[in-house]
């Protein structure tokens, strides 16, 4: 698990001067605050499930997540619901979804239950641009080689 601060108000980011306060950053990039000015510190749970995953979500419970979240007190949590390998961390019912065949716990549901209990926003990273599993199923869906018109000369 990686704990991280969002780019909002973090000194040294593009557009934020060293002596600028967090509130002064609003006019530079107003869309960087997903949940308003009161959200700064978050947890990014970066799992990127794979076909071989069998233990995903089996070593913690909702009660343990709630306890950890109460201790850390994040303003938001971000979890992967589908990473670049293309496998979900939840039991998708979509026909072409790639769910790890031996996965036994719906990790997304586990995080949602814990964050909902505490009123913490849950963000989900869904990699839709790069998906290795779907390309194996549908190679024709992949852009193999592309040259922007006019740039090939």
mmCIF file with all atom_site columns, C-alpha atoms in Angstrom:
data_model
loop_
_atom_site.group_PDB
_atom_site.id
_atom_site.type_symbol
_atom_site.label_atom_id
_atom_site.label_alt_id
_atom_site.label_comp_id
_atom_site.label_asym_id
_atom_site.label_entity_id
_atom_site.label_seq_id
_atom_site.pdbx_PDB_ins_code
_atom_site.Cartn_x
_atom_site.Cartn_y
_atom_site.Cartn_z
_atom_site.occupancy
_atom_site.B_iso_or_equiv
_atom_site.pdbx_formal_charge
_atom_site.auth_seq_id
_atom_site.auth_comp_id
_atom_site.auth_asym_id
_atom_site.auth_atom_id
_atom_site.pdbx_PDB_model_num
ATOM 1   C CA . UNK A 1 1   ? 0.000   0.000   0.000   1.00 0.00 ? 1   UNK A CA 1
ATOM 2   C CA . UNK A 1 2   ? 1.317   3.410   -0.930  1.00 0.00 ? 2   UNK A CA 1
ATOM 3   C CA . UNK A 1 3   ? 0.264   6.501   0.975   1.00 0.00 ? 3   UNK A CA 1
ATOM 4   C CA . UNK A 1 4   ? 0.489   9.649   -1.078  1.00 0.00 ? 4   UNK A CA 1
ATOM 5   C CA . UNK A 1 5   ? -0.571  13.256  -1.117  1.00 0.00 ? 5   UNK A CA 1
ATOM 6   C CA . UNK A 1 6   ? -2.395  14.560  -4.145  1.00 0.00 ? 6   UNK A CA 1
ATOM 7   C CA . UNK A 1 7   ? -0.702  17.185  -6.240  1.00 0.00 ? 7   UNK A CA 1
ATOM 8   C CA . UNK A 1 8   ? -2.910  19.813  -4.673  1.00 0.00 ? 8   UNK A CA 1
ATOM 9   C CA . UNK A 1 9   ? -0.799  22.112  -2.571  1.00 0.00 ? 9   UNK A CA 1
ATOM 10  C CA . UNK A 1 10  ? 2.322   19.993  -2.696  1.00 0.00 ? 10  UNK A CA 1
ATOM 11  C CA . UNK A 1 11  ? 5.298   22.339  -2.932  1.00 0.00 ? 11  UNK A CA 1
ATOM 12  C CA . UNK A 1 12  ? 7.406   22.024  -6.048  1.00 0.00 ? 12  UNK A CA 1
ATOM 13  C CA . UNK A 1 13  ? 4.632   20.953  -8.440  1.00 0.00 ? 13  UNK A CA 1
ATOM 14  C CA . UNK A 1 14  ? 4.275   22.773  -11.741 1.00 0.00 ? 14  UNK A CA 1
ATOM 15  C CA . UNK A 1 15  ? 2.226   25.925  -11.277 1.00 0.00 ? 15  UNK A CA 1
ATOM 16  C CA . UNK A 1 16  ? 2.773   26.153  -7.529  1.00 0.00 ? 16  UNK A CA 1
ATOM 17  C CA . UNK A 1 17  ? 5.381   28.544  -6.279  1.00 0.00 ? 17  UNK A CA 1
ATOM 18  C CA . UNK A 1 18  ? 7.488   27.507  -3.304  1.00 0.00 ? 18  UNK A CA 1
ATOM 19  C CA . UNK A 1 19  ? 5.865   30.057  -0.976  1.00 0.00 ? 19  UNK A CA 1
ATOM 20  C CA . UNK A 1 20  ? 2.325   29.709  -2.336  1.00 0.00 ? 20  UNK A CA 1
ATOM 21  C CA . UNK A 1 21  ? -0.310  28.352  0.016   1.00 0.00 ? 21  UNK A CA 1
ATOM 22  C CA . UNK A 1 22  ? -2.678  25.519  -0.874  1.00 0.00 ? 22  UNK A CA 1
ATOM 23  C CA . UNK A 1 23  ? -5.595  27.957  -1.289  1.00 0.00 ? 23  UNK A CA 1
ATOM 24  C CA . UNK A 1 24  ? -3.564  30.124  -3.667  1.00 0.00 ? 24  UNK A CA 1
ATOM 25  C CA . UNK A 1 25  ? -3.244  27.091  -5.959  1.00 0.00 ? 25  UNK A CA 1
ATOM 26  C CA . UNK A 1 26  ? -6.970  27.044  -6.807  1.00 0.00 ? 26  UNK A CA 1
ATOM 27  C CA . UNK A 1 27  ? -6.753  29.519  -9.675  1.00 0.00 ? 27  UNK A CA 1
ATOM 28  C CA . UNK A 1 28  ? -3.786  27.687  -11.246 1.00 0.00 ? 28  UNK A CA 1
ATOM 29  C CA . UNK A 1 29  ? -5.568  24.361  -11.712 1.00 0.00 ? 29  UNK A CA 1
ATOM 30  C CA . UNK A 1 30  ? -9.173  24.500  -10.443 1.00 0.00 ? 30  UNK A CA 1
ATOM 31  C CA . UNK A 1 31  ? -10.019 20.924  -11.499 1.00 0.00 ? 31  UNK A CA 1
ATOM 32  C CA . UNK A 1 32  ? -7.332  19.300  -9.343  1.00 0.00 ? 32  UNK A CA 1
ATOM 33  C CA . UNK A 1 33  ? -9.602  19.204  -6.275  1.00 0.00 ? 33  UNK A CA 1
ATOM 34  C CA . UNK A 1 34  ? -12.068 16.386  -6.834  1.00 0.00 ? 34  UNK A CA 1
ATOM 35  C CA . UNK A 1 35  ? -13.888 16.897  -3.542  1.00 0.00 ? 35  UNK A CA 1
ATOM 36  C CA . UNK A 1 36  ? -13.252 20.525  -2.712  1.00 0.00 ? 36  UNK A CA 1
ATOM 37  C CA . UNK A 1 37  ? -10.708 22.323  -0.592  1.00 0.00 ? 37  UNK A CA 1
ATOM 38  C CA . UNK A 1 38  ? -11.021 20.000  2.395   1.00 0.00 ? 38  UNK A CA 1
ATOM 39  C CA . UNK A 1 39  ? -9.399  17.007  0.617   1.00 0.00 ? 39  UNK A CA 1
ATOM 40  C CA . UNK A 1 40  ? -5.617  16.748  0.603   1.00 0.00 ? 40  UNK A CA 1
ATOM 41  C CA . UNK A 1 41  ? -4.210  13.490  1.993   1.00 0.00 ? 41  UNK A CA 1
ATOM 42  C CA . UNK A 1 42  ? -5.123  10.160  0.454   1.00 0.00 ? 42  UNK A CA 1
ATOM 43  C CA . UNK A 1 43  ? -4.238  6.498   0.256   1.00 0.00 ? 43  UNK A CA 1
ATOM 44  C CA . UNK A 1 44  ? -3.572  4.952   -3.143  1.00 0.00 ? 44  UNK A CA 1
ATOM 45  C CA . UNK A 1 45  ? -4.011  1.190   -2.946  1.00 0.00 ? 45  UNK A CA 1
ATOM 46  C CA . UNK A 1 46  ? -2.236  0.090   -6.115  1.00 0.00 ? 46  UNK A CA 1
ATOM 47  C CA . UNK A 1 47  ? -2.936  -3.579  -6.856  1.00 0.00 ? 47  UNK A CA 1
ATOM 48  C CA . UNK A 1 48  ? -2.942  -4.126  -10.651 1.00 0.00 ? 48  UNK A CA 1
ATOM 49  C CA . UNK A 1 49  ? -4.451  -7.623  -10.439 1.00 0.00 ? 49  UNK A CA 1
ATOM 50  C CA . UNK A 1 50  ? -3.058  -10.340 -12.693 1.00 0.00 ? 50  UNK A CA 1
ATOM 51  C CA . UNK A 1 51  ? -4.307  -13.680 -13.998 1.00 0.00 ? 51  UNK A CA 1
ATOM 52  C CA . UNK A 1 52  ? -2.317  -15.509 -11.284 1.00 0.00 ? 52  UNK A CA 1
ATOM 53  C CA . UNK A 1 53  ? -3.793  -13.611 -8.319  1.00 0.00 ? 53  UNK A CA 1
ATOM 54  C CA . UNK A 1 54  ? -5.268  -15.954 -5.707  1.00 0.00 ? 54  UNK A CA 1
ATOM 55  C CA . UNK A 1 55  ? -4.731  -14.087 -2.415  1.00 0.00 ? 55  UNK A CA 1
ATOM 56  C CA . UNK A 1 56  ? -6.138  -10.731 -3.505  1.00 0.00 ? 56  UNK A CA 1
ATOM 57  C CA . UNK A 1 57  ? -8.155  -9.395  -0.553  1.00 0.00 ? 57  UNK A CA 1
ATOM 58  C CA . UNK A 1 58  ? -7.900  -12.593 1.493   1.00 0.00 ? 58  UNK A CA 1
ATOM 59  C CA . UNK A 1 59  ? -5.521  -11.254 4.128   1.00 0.00 ? 59  UNK A CA 1
ATOM 60  C CA . UNK A 1 60  ? -7.666  -8.405  5.458   1.00 0.00 ? 60  UNK A CA 1
ATOM 61  C CA . UNK A 1 61  ? -11.266 -7.821  6.418   1.00 0.00 ? 61  UNK A CA 1
ATOM 62  C CA . UNK A 1 62  ? -13.605 -4.864  6.283   1.00 0.00 ? 62  UNK A CA 1
ATOM 63  C CA . UNK A 1 63  ? -13.131 -4.482  10.052  1.00 0.00 ? 63  UNK A CA 1
ATOM 64  C CA . UNK A 1 64  ? -9.335  -4.298  9.622   1.00 0.00 ? 64  UNK A CA 1
ATOM 65  C CA . UNK A 1 65  ? -9.640  -1.775  6.787   1.00 0.00 ? 65  UNK A CA 1
ATOM 66  C CA . UNK A 1 66  ? -11.969 0.394   8.865   1.00 0.00 ? 66  UNK A CA 1
ATOM 67  C CA . UNK A 1 67  ? -9.514  0.258   11.784  1.00 0.00 ? 67  UNK A CA 1
ATOM 68  C CA . UNK A 1 68  ? -6.586  1.222   9.539   1.00 0.00 ? 68  UNK A CA 1
ATOM 69  C CA . UNK A 1 69  ? -8.571  4.050   7.892   1.00 0.00 ? 69  UNK A CA 1
ATOM 70  C CA . UNK A 1 70  ? -9.599  5.401   11.307  1.00 0.00 ? 70  UNK A CA 1
ATOM 71  C CA . UNK A 1 71  ? -5.955  5.429   12.346  1.00 0.00 ? 71  UNK A CA 1
ATOM 72  C CA . UNK A 1 72  ? -4.612  7.042   9.146   1.00 0.00 ? 72  UNK A CA 1
ATOM 73  C CA . UNK A 1 73  ? -7.608  9.389   8.618   1.00 0.00 ? 73  UNK A CA 1
ATOM 74  C CA . UNK A 1 74  ? -7.237  9.904   4.852   1.00 0.00 ? 74  UNK A CA 1
ATOM 75  C CA . UNK A 1 75  ? -9.403  12.429  3.019   1.00 0.00 ? 75  UNK A CA 1
ATOM 76  C CA . UNK A 1 76  ? -9.925  9.897   0.205   1.00 0.00 ? 76  UNK A CA 1
ATOM 77  C CA . UNK A 1 77  ? -8.865  6.435   -0.931  1.00 0.00 ? 77  UNK A CA 1
ATOM 78  C CA . UNK A 1 78  ? -7.965  5.421   -4.467  1.00 0.00 ? 78  UNK A CA 1
ATOM 79  C CA . UNK A 1 79  ? -7.911  1.762   -5.463  1.00 0.00 ? 79  UNK A CA 1
ATOM 80  C CA . UNK A 1 80  ? -7.384  -0.024  -8.741  1.00 0.00 ? 80  UNK A CA 1
ATOM 81  C CA . UNK A 1 81  ? -10.448 -1.734  -10.105 1.00 0.00 ? 81  UNK A CA 1
ATOM 82  C CA . UNK A 1 82  ? -8.557  -2.703  -13.283 1.00 0.00 ? 82  UNK A CA 1
ATOM 83  C CA . UNK A 1 83  ? -4.878  -2.069  -13.859 1.00 0.00 ? 83  UNK A CA 1
ATOM 84  C CA . UNK A 1 84  ? -2.709  -2.290  -16.990 1.00 0.00 ? 84  UNK A CA 1
ATOM 85  C CA . UNK A 1 85  ? -2.534  -6.112  -16.984 1.00 0.00 ? 85  UNK A CA 1
ATOM 86  C CA . UNK A 1 86  ? -6.294  -5.906  -17.687 1.00 0.00 ? 86  UNK A CA 1
ATOM 87  C CA . UNK A 1 87  ? -7.603  -8.000  -14.797 1.00 0.00 ? 87  UNK A CA 1
ATOM 88  C CA . UNK A 1 88  ? -10.269 -6.656  -12.464 1.00 0.00 ? 88  UNK A CA 1
ATOM 89  C CA . UNK A 1 89  ? -10.155 -6.671  -8.677  1.00 0.00 ? 89  UNK A CA 1
ATOM 90  C CA . UNK A 1 90  ? -13.894 -7.327  -8.581  1.00 0.00 ? 90  UNK A CA 1
ATOM 91  C CA . UNK A 1 91  ? -16.303 -9.891  -10.010 1.00 0.00 ? 91  UNK A CA 1
ATOM 92  C CA . UNK A 1 92  ? -17.317 -8.169  -13.234 1.00 0.00 ? 92  UNK A CA 1
ATOM 93  C CA . UNK A 1 93  ? -20.244 -9.585  -15.164 1.00 0.00 ? 93  UNK A CA 1
ATOM 94  C CA . UNK A 1 94  ? -19.196 -7.960  -18.449 1.00 0.00 ? 94  UNK A CA 1
ATOM 95  C CA . UNK A 1 95  ? -18.630 -10.666 -21.085 1.00 0.00 ? 95  UNK A CA 1
ATOM 96  C CA . UNK A 1 96  ? -15.121 -9.629  -22.114 1.00 0.00 ? 96  UNK A CA 1
ATOM 97  C CA . UNK A 1 97  ? -13.940 -8.628  -18.635 1.00 0.00 ? 97  UNK A CA 1
ATOM 98  C CA . UNK A 1 98  ? -10.842 -10.435 -17.417 1.00 0.00 ? 98  UNK A CA 1
ATOM 99  C CA . UNK A 1 99  ? -11.410 -11.544 -13.829 1.00 0.00 ? 99  UNK A CA 1
ATOM 100 C CA . UNK A 1 100 ? -8.576  -13.504 -12.175 1.00 0.00 ? 100 UNK A CA 1
ATOM 101 C CA . UNK A 1 101 ? -9.896  -17.093 -12.387 1.00 0.00 ? 101 UNK A CA 1
ATOM 102 C CA . UNK A 1 102 ? -8.881  -18.038 -8.833  1.00 0.00 ? 102 UNK A CA 1
ATOM 103 C CA . UNK A 1 103 ? -9.827  -14.754 -7.138  1.00 0.00 ? 103 UNK A CA 1
ATOM 104 C CA . UNK A 1 104 ? -12.149 -15.372 -4.179  1.00 0.00 ? 104 UNK A CA 1
ATOM 105 C CA . UNK A 1 105 ? -12.688 -11.882 -2.703  1.00 0.00 ? 105 UNK A CA 1
ATOM 106 C CA . UNK A 1 106 ? -14.204 -8.811  -4.352  1.00 0.00 ? 106 UNK A CA 1
ATOM 107 C CA . UNK A 1 107 ? -11.521 -6.313  -3.305  1.00 0.00 ? 107 UNK A CA 1
ATOM 108 C CA . UNK A 1 108 ? -13.377 -3.320  -4.708  1.00 0.00 ? 108 UNK A CA 1
ATOM 109 C CA . UNK A 1 109 ? -16.430 -4.205  -2.602  1.00 0.00 ? 109 UNK A CA 1
ATOM 110 C CA . UNK A 1 110 ? -14.222 -4.609  0.467   1.00 0.00 ? 110 UNK A CA 1
ATOM 111 C CA . UNK A 1 111 ? -12.739 -1.114  0.081   1.00 0.00 ? 111 UNK A CA 1
ATOM 112 C CA . UNK A 1 112 ? -16.142 0.406   -0.777  1.00 0.00 ? 112 UNK A CA 1
ATOM 113 C CA . UNK A 1 113 ? -17.733 -1.069  2.353   1.00 0.00 ? 113 UNK A CA 1
ATOM 114 C CA . UNK A 1 114 ? -14.950 0.281   4.592   1.00 0.00 ? 114 UNK A CA 1
ATOM 115 C CA . UNK A 1 115 ? -14.810 3.753   3.023   1.00 0.00 ? 115 UNK A CA 1
ATOM 116 C CA . UNK A 1 116 ? -18.608 4.061   2.943   1.00 0.00 ? 116 UNK A CA 1
ATOM 117 C CA . UNK A 1 117 ? -18.840 3.168   6.636   1.00 0.00 ? 117 UNK A CA 1
ATOM 118 C CA . UNK A 1 118 ? -16.500 6.087   7.416   1.00 0.00 ? 118 UNK A CA 1
ATOM 119 C CA . UNK A 1 119 ? -17.844 8.504   4.785   1.00 0.00 ? 119 UNK A CA 1
ATOM 120 C CA . UNK A 1 120 ? -14.540 8.570   2.888   1.00 0.00 ? 120 UNK A CA 1
ATOM 121 C CA . UNK A 1 121 ? -14.689 9.109   -0.899  1.00 0.00 ? 121 UNK A CA 1
ATOM 122 C CA . UNK A 1 122 ? -13.409 6.145   -2.912  1.00 0.00 ? 122 UNK A CA 1
ATOM 123 C CA . UNK A 1 123 ? -11.749 6.785   -6.280  1.00 0.00 ? 123 UNK A CA 1
ATOM 124 C CA . UNK A 1 124 ? -11.155 3.925   -8.683  1.00 0.00 ? 124 UNK A CA 1
ATOM 125 C CA . UNK A 1 125 ? -8.363  3.719   -11.214 1.00 0.00 ? 125 UNK A CA 1
ATOM 126 C CA . UNK A 1 126 ? -9.622  1.905   -14.315 1.00 0.00 ? 126 UNK A CA 1
ATOM 127 C CA . UNK A 1 127 ? -6.984  1.467   -16.975 1.00 0.00 ? 127 UNK A CA 1
ATOM 128 C CA . UNK A 1 128 ? -8.904  1.657   -20.228 1.00 0.00 ? 128 UNK A CA 1
ATOM 129 C CA . UNK A 1 129 ? -6.114  2.777   -22.512 1.00 0.00 ? 129 UNK A CA 1
ATOM 130 C CA . UNK A 1 130 ? -3.666  -0.038  -21.802 1.00 0.00 ? 130 UNK A CA 1
ATOM 131 C CA . UNK A 1 131 ? -5.192  -3.482  -21.227 1.00 0.00 ? 131 UNK A CA 1
ATOM 132 C CA . UNK A 1 132 ? -2.932  -6.476  -21.893 1.00 0.00 ? 132 UNK A CA 1
ATOM 133 C CA . UNK A 1 133 ? -5.656  -9.100  -21.240 1.00 0.00 ? 133 UNK A CA 1
ATOM 134 C CA . UNK A 1 134 ? -8.184  -7.728  -23.725 1.00 0.00 ? 134 UNK A CA 1
ATOM 135 C CA . UNK A 1 135 ? -5.530  -7.456  -26.443 1.00 0.00 ? 135 UNK A CA 1
ATOM 136 C CA . UNK A 1 136 ? -4.915  -11.190 -26.093 1.00 0.00 ? 136 UNK A CA 1
ATOM 137 C CA . UNK A 1 137 ? -8.660  -11.784 -26.605 1.00 0.00 ? 137 UNK A CA 1
ATOM 138 C CA . UNK A 1 138 ? -9.133  -9.149  -29.317 1.00 0.00 ? 138 UNK A CA 1
ATOM 139 C CA . UNK A 1 139 ? -5.839  -8.243  -31.041 1.00 0.00 ? 139 UNK A CA 1
ATOM 140 C CA . UNK A 1 140 ? -7.799  -6.242  -33.607 1.00 0.00 ? 140 UNK A CA 1
ATOM 141 C CA . UNK A 1 141 ? -8.803  -3.792  -30.845 1.00 0.00 ? 141 UNK A CA 1
ATOM 142 C CA . UNK A 1 142 ? -5.180  -2.724  -30.436 1.00 0.00 ? 142 UNK A CA 1
ATOM 143 C CA . UNK A 1 143 ? -3.465  0.089   -32.252 1.00 0.00 ? 143 UNK A CA 1
ATOM 144 C CA . UNK A 1 144 ? -0.392  -1.712  -33.501 1.00 0.00 ? 144 UNK A CA 1
ATOM 145 C CA . UNK A 1 145 ? 1.361   1.195   -35.161 1.00 0.00 ? 145 UNK A CA 1
ATOM 146 C CA . UNK A 1 146 ? 0.085   4.681   -35.761 1.00 0.00 ? 146 UNK A CA 1
ATOM 147 C CA . UNK A 1 147 ? 1.666   7.683   -37.428 1.00 0.00 ? 147 UNK A CA 1
ATOM 148 C CA . UNK A 1 148 ? -0.093  11.009  -37.122 1.00 0.00 ? 148 UNK A CA 1
ATOM 149 C CA . UNK A 1 149 ? -1.113  12.139  -40.633 1.00 0.00 ? 149 UNK A CA 1
ATOM 150 C CA . UNK A 1 150 ? 1.436   14.601  -41.931 1.00 0.00 ? 150 UNK A CA 1
ATOM 151 C CA . UNK A 1 151 ? 4.171   13.441  -39.547 1.00 0.00 ? 151 UNK A CA 1
ATOM 152 C CA . UNK A 1 152 ? 5.305   10.488  -41.661 1.00 0.00 ? 152 UNK A CA 1
ATOM 153 C CA . UNK A 1 153 ? 7.242   12.576  -44.187 1.00 0.00 ? 153 UNK A CA 1
#
